[in-house]
GROMACS .gro file of C-alpha atoms in nm:
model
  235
    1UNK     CA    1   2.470   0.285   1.325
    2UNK     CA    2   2.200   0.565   1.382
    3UNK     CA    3   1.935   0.615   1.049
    4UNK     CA    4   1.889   0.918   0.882
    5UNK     CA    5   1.565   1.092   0.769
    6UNK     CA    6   1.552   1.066   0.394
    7UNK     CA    7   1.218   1.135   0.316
    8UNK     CA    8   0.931   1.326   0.471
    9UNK     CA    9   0.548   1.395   0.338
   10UNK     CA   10   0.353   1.532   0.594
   11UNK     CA   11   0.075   1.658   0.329
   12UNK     CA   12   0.009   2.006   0.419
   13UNK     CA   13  -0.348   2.135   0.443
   14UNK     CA   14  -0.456   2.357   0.106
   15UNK     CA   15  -0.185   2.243  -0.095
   16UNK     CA   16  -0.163   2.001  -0.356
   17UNK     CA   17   0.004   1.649  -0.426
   18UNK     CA   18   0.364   1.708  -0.520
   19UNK     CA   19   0.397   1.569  -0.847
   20UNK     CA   20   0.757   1.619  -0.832
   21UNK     CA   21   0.747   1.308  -0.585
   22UNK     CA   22   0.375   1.136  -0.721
   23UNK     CA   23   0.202   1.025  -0.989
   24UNK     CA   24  -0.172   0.931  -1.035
   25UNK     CA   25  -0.231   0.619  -1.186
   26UNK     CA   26  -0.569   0.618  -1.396
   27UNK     CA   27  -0.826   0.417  -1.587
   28UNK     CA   28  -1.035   0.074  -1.503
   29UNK     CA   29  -0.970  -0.296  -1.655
   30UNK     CA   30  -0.955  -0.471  -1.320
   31UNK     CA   31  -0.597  -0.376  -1.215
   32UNK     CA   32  -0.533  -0.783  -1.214
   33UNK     CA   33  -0.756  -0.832  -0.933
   34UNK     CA   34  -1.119  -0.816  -1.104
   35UNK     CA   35  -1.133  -0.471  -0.901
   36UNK     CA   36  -1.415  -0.281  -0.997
   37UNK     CA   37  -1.270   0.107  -0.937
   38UNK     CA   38  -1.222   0.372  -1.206
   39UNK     CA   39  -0.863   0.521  -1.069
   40UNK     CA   40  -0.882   0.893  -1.141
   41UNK     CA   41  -0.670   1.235  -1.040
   42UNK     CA   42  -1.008   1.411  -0.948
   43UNK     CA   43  -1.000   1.600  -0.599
   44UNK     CA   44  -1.335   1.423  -0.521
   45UNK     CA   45  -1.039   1.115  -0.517
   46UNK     CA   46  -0.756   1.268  -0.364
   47UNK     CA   47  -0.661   1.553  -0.224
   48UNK     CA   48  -0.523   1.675   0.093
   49UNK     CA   49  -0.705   1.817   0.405
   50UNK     CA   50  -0.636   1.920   0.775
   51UNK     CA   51  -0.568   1.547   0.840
   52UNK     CA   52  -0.384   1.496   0.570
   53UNK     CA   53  -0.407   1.314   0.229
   54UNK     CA   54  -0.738   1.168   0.149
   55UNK     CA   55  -0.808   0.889  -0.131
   56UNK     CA   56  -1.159   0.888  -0.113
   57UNK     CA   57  -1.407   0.618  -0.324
   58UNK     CA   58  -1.739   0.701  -0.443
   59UNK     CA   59  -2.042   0.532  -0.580
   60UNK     CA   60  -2.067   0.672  -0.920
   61UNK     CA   61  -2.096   0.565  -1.301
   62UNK     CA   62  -1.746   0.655  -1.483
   63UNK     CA   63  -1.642   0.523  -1.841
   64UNK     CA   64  -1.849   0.182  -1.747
   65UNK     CA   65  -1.729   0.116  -1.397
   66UNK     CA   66  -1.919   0.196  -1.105
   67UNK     CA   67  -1.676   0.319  -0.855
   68UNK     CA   68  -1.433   0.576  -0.842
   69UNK     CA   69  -1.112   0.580  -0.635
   70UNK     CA   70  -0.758   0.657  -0.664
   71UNK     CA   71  -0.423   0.558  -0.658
   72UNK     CA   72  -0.041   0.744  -0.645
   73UNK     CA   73   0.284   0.623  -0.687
   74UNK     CA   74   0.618   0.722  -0.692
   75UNK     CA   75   0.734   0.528  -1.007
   76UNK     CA   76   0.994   0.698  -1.203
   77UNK     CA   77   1.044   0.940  -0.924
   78UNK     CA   78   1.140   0.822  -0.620
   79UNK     CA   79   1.291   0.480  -0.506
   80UNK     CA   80   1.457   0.381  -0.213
   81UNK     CA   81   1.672   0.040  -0.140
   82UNK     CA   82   1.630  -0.103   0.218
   83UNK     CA   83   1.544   0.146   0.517
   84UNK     CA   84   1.271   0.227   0.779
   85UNK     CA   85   0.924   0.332   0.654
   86UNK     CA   86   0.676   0.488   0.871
   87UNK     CA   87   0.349   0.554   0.751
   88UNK     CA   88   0.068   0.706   0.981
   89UNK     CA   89  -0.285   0.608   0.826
   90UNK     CA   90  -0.647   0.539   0.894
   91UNK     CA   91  -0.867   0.295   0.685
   92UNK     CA   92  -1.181   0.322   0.537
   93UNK     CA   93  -1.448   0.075   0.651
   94UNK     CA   94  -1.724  -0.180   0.510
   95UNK     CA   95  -1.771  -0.437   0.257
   96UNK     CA   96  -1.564  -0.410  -0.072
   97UNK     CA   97  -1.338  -0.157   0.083
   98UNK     CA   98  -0.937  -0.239  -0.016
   99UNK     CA   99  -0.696  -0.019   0.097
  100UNK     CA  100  -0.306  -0.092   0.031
  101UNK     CA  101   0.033   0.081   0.123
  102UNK     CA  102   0.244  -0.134  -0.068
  103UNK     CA  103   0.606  -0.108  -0.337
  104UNK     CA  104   0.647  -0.229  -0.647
  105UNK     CA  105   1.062  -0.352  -0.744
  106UNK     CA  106   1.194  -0.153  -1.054
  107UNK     CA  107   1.155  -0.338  -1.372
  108UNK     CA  108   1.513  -0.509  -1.471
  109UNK     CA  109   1.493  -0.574  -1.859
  110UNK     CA  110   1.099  -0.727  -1.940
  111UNK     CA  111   1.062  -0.898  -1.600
  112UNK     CA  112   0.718  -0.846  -1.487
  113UNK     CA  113   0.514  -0.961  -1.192
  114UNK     CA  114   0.546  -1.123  -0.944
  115UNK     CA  115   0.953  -1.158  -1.053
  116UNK     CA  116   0.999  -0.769  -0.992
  117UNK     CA  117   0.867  -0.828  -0.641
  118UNK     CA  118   0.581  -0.685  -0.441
  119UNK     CA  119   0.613  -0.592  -0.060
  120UNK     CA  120   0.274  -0.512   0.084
  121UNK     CA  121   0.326  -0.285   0.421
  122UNK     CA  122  -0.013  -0.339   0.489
  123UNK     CA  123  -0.367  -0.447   0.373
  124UNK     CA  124  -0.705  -0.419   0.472
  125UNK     CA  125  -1.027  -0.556   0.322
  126UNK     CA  126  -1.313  -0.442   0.492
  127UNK     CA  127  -1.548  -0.787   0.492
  128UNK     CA  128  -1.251  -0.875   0.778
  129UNK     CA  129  -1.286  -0.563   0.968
  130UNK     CA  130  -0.912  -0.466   1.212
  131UNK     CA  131  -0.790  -0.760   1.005
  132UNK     CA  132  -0.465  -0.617   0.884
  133UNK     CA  133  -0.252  -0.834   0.652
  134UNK     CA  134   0.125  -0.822   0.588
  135UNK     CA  135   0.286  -0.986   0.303
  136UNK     CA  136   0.562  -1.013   0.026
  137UNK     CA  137   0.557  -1.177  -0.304
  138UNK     CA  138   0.817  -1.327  -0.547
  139UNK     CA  139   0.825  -1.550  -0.850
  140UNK     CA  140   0.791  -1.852  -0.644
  141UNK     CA  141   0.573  -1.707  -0.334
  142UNK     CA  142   0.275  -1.494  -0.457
  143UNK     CA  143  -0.115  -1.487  -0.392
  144UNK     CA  144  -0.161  -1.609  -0.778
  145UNK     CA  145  -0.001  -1.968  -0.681
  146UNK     CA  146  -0.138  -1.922  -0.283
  147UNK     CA  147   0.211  -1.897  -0.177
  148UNK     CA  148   0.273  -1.578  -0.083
  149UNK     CA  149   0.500  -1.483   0.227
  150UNK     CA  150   0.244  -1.351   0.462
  151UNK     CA  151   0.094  -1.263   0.793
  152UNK     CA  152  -0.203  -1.127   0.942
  153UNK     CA  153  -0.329  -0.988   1.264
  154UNK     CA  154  -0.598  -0.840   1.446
  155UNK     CA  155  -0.563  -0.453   1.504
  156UNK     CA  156  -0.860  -0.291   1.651
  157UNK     CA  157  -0.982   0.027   1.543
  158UNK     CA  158  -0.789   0.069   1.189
  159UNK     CA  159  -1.121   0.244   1.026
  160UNK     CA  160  -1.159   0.481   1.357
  161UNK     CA  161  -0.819   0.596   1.468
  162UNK     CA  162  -0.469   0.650   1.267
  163UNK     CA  163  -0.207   0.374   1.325
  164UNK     CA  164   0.160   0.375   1.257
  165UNK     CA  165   0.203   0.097   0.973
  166UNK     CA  166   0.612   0.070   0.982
  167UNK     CA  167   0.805  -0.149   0.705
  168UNK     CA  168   1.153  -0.222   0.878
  169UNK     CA  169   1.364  -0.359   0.569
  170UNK     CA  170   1.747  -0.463   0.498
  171UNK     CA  171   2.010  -0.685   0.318
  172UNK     CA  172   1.859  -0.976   0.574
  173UNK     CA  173   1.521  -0.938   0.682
  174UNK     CA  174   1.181  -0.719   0.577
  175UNK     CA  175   1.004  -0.699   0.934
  176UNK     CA  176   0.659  -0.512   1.001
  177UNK     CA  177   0.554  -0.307   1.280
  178UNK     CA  178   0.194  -0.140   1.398
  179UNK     CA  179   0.258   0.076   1.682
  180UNK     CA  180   0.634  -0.023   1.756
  181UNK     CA  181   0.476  -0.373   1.810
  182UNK     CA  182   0.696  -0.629   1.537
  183UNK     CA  183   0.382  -0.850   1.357
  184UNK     CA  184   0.630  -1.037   1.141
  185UNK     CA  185   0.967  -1.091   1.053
  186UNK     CA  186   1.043  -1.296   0.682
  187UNK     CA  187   1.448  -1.376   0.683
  188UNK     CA  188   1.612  -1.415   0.319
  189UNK     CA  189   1.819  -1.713   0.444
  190UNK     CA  190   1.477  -1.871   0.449
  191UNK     CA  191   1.360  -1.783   0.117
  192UNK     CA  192   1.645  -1.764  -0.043
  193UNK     CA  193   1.558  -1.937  -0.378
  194UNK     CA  194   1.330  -1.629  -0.443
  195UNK     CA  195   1.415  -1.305  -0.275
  196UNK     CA  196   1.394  -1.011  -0.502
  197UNK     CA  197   1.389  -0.741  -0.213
  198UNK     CA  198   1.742  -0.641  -0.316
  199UNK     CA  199   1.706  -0.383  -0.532
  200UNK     CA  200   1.553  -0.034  -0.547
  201UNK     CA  201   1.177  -0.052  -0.475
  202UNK     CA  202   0.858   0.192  -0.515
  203UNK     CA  203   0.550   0.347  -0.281
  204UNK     CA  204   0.216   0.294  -0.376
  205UNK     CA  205  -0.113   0.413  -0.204
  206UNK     CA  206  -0.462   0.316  -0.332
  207UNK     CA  207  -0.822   0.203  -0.231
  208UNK     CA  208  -0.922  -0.059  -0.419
  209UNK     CA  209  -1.307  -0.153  -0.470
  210UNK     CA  210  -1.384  -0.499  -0.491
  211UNK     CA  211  -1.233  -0.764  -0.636
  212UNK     CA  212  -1.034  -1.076  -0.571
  213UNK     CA  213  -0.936  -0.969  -0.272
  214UNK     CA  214  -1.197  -0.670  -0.188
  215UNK     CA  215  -1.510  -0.944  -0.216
  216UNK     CA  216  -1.875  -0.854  -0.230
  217UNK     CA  217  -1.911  -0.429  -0.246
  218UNK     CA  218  -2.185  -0.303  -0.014
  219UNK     CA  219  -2.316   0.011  -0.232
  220UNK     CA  220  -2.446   0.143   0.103
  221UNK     CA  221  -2.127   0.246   0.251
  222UNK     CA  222  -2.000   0.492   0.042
  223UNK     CA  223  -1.770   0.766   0.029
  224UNK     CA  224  -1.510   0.577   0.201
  225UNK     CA  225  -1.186   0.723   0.265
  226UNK     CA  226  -0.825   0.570   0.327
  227UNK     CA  227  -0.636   0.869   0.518
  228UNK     CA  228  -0.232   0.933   0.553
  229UNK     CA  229  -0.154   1.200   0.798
  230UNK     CA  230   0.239   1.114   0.716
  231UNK     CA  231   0.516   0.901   0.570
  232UNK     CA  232   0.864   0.939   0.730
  233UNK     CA  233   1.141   0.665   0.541
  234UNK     CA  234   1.497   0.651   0.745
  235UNK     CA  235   1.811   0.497   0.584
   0.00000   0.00000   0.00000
């Protein structure tokens, strides 16, 4: 059976985020990471250009953090349930540098995380530069416990050239692709006693500063910017 186009943002040069489909998430407090960003809705954050949407971080003082950055989601607004996503994108680069393309499972009663589920389409951190990381977590499997379902690979030139970062996701499988090259494939038959991938799900795009996971920031590199020229999800 052939997939359909269900969604398309191709973020159009001189106009604005459509907050009919996004939301900005703002504010500091670590983001349960330690991160060290202020998230704001500032066009110095994001905003969208000839090449797309840019979620650019700066060195700057802001409310008592010393970073700004940004991060959208479609919370509330959009959610999809299984399907192909395609996402075209170019990292930023250097130390402290953590950009995500990532979903979030819908809340069911007062679950939180990790029980609502976490599917990360792809990570970078730029202390392992073209070190791209691909990874789900549930109650049982998550980084808090250093259990998480993952997978990582080297992919040269993610901070100098767009890639296409592809989550390929259904009743038995969540697969990921760079390129129409397969990185990893994690079957529900095998973790079975903690699969909550089967239920409507979220997009999330950020950069990150810092951190848990971000390391040691190198002030020197700043503005950094994570790009997406387009996201294309088939059902």
């Amino acid at each position: 059976m052939g997939r359909t186009l269900v969604f398309e943002e191709t973020f159009v040069s001189g106009t604005k985020l459509n907050e009919e489909v996004w939301s900005y998430e703002l504010g500091a407090g670590g983001w349960g990471n330690n991160e060290s960003q202020y998230y704001t809705r500032s066009d110095k954050n994001v905003r969208i250009e000839e090449d797309g949407l840019k979620i650019t971080a700066h060195k700057e003082e802001i409310d008592g953090s010393h970073y700004s950055s940004a991060r959208i989601l479609t919370r509330g607004k959009k959610t999809w349930q299984y399907g192909r996503f395609e996402i075209r994108a170019q990292m930023p680069a250097g130390n402290g540098t953590w950009p995500a393309i990532w979903m979030l499972g819908v809340k069911e009663g007062n679950e939180g995380w990790p029980a609502i589920g976490e599917i990360d389409i792809m990570e970078h951190v730029g202390r392992t530069q073209d070190i791209v990381h691909f990874s789900l977590h549930t109650q049982k499997y998550n980084h808090r416990d250093r259990t998480q379902i993952t997978h990582v690979e080297t992919i040269d030139d993610v901070t100098t050239a767009f890639h296409d970062y592809v989550l390929d996701w259904d009743a038995e499988k969540i697969a990921f692709e760079v390129d129409g090259k397969q990185q990893a494939c994690f079957y529900k038959k095998d973790y079975a006693d903690s699969w909550p991938f089967d239920k409507p799900y979220y997009l999330i795009l950020n950069q990150a500063i810092g951190g848990g996971f971000g390391g040691e920031i190198d002030d020197s590199i700043f503005p950094q910017t994570l790009q997406i020229q387009s996201i294309r999800i088939y059902q």
